[in-house]
N, C-alpha and C. Protein backbone atom coordinates (compact mmCIF):
# COMPACT_ATOMS: atom_id res chain seq x y z
N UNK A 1 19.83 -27.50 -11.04
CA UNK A 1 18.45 -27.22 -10.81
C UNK A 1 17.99 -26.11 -11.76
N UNK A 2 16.99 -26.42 -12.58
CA UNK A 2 16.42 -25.55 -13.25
C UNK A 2 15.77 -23.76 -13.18
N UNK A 3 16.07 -23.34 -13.49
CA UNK A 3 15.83 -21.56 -12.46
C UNK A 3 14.59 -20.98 -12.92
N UNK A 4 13.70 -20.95 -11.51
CA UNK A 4 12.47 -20.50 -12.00
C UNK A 4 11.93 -19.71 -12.35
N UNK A 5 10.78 -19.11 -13.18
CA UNK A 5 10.25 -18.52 -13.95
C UNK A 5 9.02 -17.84 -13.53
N UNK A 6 8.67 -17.91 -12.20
CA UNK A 6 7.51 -17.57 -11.76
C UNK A 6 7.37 -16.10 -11.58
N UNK A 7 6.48 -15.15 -11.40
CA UNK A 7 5.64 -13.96 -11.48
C UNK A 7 6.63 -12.86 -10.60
N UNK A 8 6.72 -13.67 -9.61
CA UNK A 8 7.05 -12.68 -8.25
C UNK A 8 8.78 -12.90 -8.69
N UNK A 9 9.58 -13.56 -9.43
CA UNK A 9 11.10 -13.54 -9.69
C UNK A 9 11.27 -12.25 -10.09
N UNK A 10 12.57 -11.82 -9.21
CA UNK A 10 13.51 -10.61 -9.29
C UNK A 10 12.96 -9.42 -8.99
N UNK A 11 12.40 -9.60 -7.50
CA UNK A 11 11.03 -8.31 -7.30
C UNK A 11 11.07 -8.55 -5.88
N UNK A 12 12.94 -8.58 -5.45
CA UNK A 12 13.00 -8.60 -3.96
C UNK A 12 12.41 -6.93 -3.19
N UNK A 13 13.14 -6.18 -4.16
CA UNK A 13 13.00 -5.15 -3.38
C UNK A 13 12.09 -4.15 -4.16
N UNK A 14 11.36 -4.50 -4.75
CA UNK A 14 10.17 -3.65 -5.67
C UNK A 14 9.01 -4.67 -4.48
N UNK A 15 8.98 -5.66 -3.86
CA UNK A 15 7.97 -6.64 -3.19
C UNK A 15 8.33 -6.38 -1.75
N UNK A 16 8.60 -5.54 -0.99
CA UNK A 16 9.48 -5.80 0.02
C UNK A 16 8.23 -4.75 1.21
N UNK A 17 7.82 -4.94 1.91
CA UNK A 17 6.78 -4.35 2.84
C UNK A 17 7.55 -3.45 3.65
N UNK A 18 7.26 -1.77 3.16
CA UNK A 18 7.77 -0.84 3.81
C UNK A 18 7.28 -0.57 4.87
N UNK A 19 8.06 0.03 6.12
CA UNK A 19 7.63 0.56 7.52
C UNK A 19 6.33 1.22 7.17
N UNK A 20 5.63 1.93 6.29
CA UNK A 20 4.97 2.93 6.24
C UNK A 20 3.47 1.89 6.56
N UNK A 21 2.64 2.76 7.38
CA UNK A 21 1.28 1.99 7.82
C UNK A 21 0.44 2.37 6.92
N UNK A 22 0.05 2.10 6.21
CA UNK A 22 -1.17 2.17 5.12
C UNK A 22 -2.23 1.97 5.65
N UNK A 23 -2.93 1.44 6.44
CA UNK A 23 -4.10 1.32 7.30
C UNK A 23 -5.26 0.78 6.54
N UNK A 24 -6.33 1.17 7.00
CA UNK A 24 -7.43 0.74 6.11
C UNK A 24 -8.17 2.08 5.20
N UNK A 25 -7.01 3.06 4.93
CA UNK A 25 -8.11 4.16 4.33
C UNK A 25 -7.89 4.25 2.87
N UNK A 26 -7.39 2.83 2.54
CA UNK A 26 -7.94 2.98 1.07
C UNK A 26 -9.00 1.99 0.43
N UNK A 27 -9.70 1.64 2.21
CA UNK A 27 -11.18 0.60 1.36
C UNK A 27 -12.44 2.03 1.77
N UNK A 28 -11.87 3.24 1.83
CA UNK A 28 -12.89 4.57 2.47
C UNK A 28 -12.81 5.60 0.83
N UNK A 29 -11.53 5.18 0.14
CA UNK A 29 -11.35 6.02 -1.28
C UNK A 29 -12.18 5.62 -2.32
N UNK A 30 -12.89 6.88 -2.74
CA UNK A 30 -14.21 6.36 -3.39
C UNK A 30 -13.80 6.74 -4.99
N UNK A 31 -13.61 5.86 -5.82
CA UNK A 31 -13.29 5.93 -7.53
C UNK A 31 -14.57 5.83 -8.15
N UNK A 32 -13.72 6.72 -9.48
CA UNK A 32 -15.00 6.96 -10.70
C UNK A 32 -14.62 6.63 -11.99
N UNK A 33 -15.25 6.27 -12.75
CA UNK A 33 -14.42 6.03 -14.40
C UNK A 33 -13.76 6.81 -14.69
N UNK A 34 -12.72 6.99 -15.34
CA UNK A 34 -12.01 8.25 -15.28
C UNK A 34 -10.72 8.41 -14.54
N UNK A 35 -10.75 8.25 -12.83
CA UNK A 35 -10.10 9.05 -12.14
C UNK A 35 -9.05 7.87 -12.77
N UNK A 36 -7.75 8.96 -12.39
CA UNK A 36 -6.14 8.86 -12.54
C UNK A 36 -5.76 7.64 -11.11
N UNK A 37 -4.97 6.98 -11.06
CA UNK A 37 -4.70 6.00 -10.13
C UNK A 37 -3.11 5.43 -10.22
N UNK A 38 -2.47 5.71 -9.28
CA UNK A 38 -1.26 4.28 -9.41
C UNK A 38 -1.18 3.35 -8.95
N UNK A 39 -0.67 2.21 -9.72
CA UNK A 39 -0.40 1.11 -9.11
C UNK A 39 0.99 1.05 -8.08
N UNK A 40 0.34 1.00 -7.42
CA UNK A 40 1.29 0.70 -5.76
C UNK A 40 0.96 -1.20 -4.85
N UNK A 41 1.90 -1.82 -5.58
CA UNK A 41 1.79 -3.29 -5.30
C UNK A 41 1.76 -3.62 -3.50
N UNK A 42 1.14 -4.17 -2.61
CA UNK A 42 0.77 -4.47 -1.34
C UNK A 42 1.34 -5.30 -1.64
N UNK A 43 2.68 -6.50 -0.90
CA UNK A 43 3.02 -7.56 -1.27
C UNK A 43 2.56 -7.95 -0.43
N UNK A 44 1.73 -8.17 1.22
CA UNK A 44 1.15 -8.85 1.82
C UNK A 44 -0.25 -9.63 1.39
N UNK A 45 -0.86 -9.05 0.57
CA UNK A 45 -1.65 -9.64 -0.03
C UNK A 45 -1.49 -10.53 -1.57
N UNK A 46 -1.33 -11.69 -1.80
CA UNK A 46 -1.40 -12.06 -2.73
C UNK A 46 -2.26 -12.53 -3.94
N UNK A 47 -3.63 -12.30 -3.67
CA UNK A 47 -4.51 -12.43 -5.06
C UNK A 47 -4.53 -11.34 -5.09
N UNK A 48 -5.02 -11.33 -6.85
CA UNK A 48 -5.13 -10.09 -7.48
C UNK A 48 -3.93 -9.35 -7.88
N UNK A 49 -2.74 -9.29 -7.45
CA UNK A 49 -1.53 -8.72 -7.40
C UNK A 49 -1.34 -8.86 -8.73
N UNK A 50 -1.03 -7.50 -9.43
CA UNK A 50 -0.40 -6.97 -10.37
C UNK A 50 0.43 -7.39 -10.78
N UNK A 51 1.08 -7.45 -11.87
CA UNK A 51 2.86 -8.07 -12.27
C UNK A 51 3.92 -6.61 -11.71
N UNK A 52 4.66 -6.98 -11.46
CA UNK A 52 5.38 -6.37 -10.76
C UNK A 52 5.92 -5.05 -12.01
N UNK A 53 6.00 -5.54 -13.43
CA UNK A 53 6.31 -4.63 -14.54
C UNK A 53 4.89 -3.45 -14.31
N UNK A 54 4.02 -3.72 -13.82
CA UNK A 54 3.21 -2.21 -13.53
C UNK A 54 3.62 -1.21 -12.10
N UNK A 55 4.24 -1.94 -11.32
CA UNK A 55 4.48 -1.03 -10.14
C UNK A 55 4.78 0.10 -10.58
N UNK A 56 4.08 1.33 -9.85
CA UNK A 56 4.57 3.04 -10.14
C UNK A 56 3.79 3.47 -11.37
N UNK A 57 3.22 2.29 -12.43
CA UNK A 57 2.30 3.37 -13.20
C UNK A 57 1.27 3.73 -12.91
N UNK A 58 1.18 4.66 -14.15
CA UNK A 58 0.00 5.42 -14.09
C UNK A 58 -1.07 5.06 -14.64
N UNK A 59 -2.54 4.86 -14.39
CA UNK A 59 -3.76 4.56 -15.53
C UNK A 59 -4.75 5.28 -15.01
N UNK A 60 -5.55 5.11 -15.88
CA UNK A 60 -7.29 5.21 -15.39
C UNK A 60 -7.97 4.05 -15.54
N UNK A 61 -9.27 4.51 -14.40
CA UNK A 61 -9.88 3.68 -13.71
C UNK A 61 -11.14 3.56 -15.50
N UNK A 62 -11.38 2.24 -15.32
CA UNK A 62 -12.35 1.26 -16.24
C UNK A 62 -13.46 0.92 -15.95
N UNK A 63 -13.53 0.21 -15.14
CA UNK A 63 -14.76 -0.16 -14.27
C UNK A 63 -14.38 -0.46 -12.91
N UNK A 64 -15.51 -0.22 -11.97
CA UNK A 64 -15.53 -0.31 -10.43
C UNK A 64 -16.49 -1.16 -10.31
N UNK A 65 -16.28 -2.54 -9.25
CA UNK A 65 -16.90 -3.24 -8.76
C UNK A 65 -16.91 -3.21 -7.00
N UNK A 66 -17.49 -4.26 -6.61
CA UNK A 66 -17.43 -4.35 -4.89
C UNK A 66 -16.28 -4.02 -4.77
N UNK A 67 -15.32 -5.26 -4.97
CA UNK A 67 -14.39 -5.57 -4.68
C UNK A 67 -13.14 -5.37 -5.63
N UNK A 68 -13.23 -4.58 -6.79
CA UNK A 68 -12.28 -4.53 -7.67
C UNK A 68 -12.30 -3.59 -8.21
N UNK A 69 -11.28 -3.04 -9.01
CA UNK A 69 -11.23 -1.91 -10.25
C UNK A 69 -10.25 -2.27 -10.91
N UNK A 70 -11.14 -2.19 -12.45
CA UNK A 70 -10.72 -2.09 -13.33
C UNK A 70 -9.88 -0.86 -14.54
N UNK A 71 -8.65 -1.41 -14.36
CA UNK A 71 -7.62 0.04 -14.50
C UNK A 71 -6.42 -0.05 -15.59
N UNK A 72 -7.03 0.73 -16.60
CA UNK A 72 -5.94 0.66 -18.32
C UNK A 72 -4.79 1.35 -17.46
N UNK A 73 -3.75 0.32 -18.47
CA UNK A 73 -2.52 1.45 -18.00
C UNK A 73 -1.94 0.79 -19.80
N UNK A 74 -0.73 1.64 -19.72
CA UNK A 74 -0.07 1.70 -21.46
C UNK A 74 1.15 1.18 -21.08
N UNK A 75 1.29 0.40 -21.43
CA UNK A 75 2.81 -0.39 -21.11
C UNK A 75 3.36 -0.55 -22.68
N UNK A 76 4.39 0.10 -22.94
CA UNK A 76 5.20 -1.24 -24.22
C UNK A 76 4.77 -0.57 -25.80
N UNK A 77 3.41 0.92 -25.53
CA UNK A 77 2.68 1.15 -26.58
C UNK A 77 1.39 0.62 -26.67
N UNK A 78 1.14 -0.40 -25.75
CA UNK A 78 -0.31 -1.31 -25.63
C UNK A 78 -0.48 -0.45 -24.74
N UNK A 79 -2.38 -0.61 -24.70
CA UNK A 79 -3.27 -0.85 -23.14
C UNK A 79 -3.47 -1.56 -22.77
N UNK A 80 -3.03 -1.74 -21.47
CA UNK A 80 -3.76 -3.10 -20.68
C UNK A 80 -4.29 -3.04 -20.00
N UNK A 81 -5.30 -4.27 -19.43
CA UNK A 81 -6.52 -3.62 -18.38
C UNK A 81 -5.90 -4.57 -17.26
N UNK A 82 -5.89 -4.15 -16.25
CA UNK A 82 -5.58 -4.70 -15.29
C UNK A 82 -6.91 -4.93 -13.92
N UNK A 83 -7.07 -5.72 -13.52
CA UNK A 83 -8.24 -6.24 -12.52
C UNK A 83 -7.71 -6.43 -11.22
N UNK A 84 -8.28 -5.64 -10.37
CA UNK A 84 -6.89 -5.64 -9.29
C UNK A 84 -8.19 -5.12 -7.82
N UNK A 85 -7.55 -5.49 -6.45
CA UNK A 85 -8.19 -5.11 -5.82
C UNK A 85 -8.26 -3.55 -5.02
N UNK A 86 -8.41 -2.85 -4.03
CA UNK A 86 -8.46 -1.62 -3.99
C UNK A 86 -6.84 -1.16 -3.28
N UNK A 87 -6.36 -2.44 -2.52
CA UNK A 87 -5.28 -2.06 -1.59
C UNK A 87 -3.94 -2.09 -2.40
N UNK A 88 -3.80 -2.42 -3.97
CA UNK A 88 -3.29 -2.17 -5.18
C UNK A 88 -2.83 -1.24 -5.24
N UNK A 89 -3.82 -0.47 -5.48
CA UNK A 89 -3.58 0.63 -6.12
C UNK A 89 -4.15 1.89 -5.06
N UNK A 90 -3.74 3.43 -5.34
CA UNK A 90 -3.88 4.40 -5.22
C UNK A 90 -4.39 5.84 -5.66
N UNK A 91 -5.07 6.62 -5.20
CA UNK A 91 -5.00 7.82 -6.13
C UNK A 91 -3.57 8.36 -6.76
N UNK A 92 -3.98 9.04 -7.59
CA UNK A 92 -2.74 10.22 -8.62
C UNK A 92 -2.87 11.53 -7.94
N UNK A 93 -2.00 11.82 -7.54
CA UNK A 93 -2.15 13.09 -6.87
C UNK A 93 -0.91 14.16 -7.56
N UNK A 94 -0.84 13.75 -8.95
CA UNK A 94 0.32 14.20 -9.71
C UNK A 94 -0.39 15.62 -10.39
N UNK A 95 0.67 16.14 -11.37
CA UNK A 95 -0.31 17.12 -12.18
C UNK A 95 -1.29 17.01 -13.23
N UNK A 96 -0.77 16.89 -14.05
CA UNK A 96 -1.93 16.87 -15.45
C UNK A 96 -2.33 15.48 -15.17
């Protein structure tokens, strides 16, 4: 049988839904162009979901819509923009 190639392969435990309750207070976090953000993958939700090679980075926010933000991150030496929904991602609460 041929071994598949799909998105979510080898992302048992980078995909894996921790005890921790996240609730609903990150559709209350209000973003601006600019602000700092990580990507923190929700595996209960599946549209929109990030490739799993961004989990834990860092970017800034691009554009903000209803339902989305738009968020460069630098992977590889590139930027990439990533389109993602709010329960994605997180504030940076890092230093610089």
């Amino acid at each position: 049988m041929p071994r598949s190639q799909g998105t979510r392969r080898k992302s048992r435990s980078v995909l894996t839904k921790r005890n921790v309750c996240k609730g609903l207070s990150y559709l209350l976090t209000e973003y601006k162009v600019g602000d700092k953000v990580v990507v923190d993958i929700d595996p209960s939700e599946h549209s929109t979901t990030p490739h799993r090679r961004f989990q834990g980075k860092v970017g800034s926010v691009v554009g903000v819509g209803r339902r989305i933000l738009k968020v460069e991150v630098g992977v590889g030496g590139k930027l990439k923009i990533l389109q993602t929904r709010f329960n994605h991602i997180k504030p940076f609460r890092g230093g610089n």
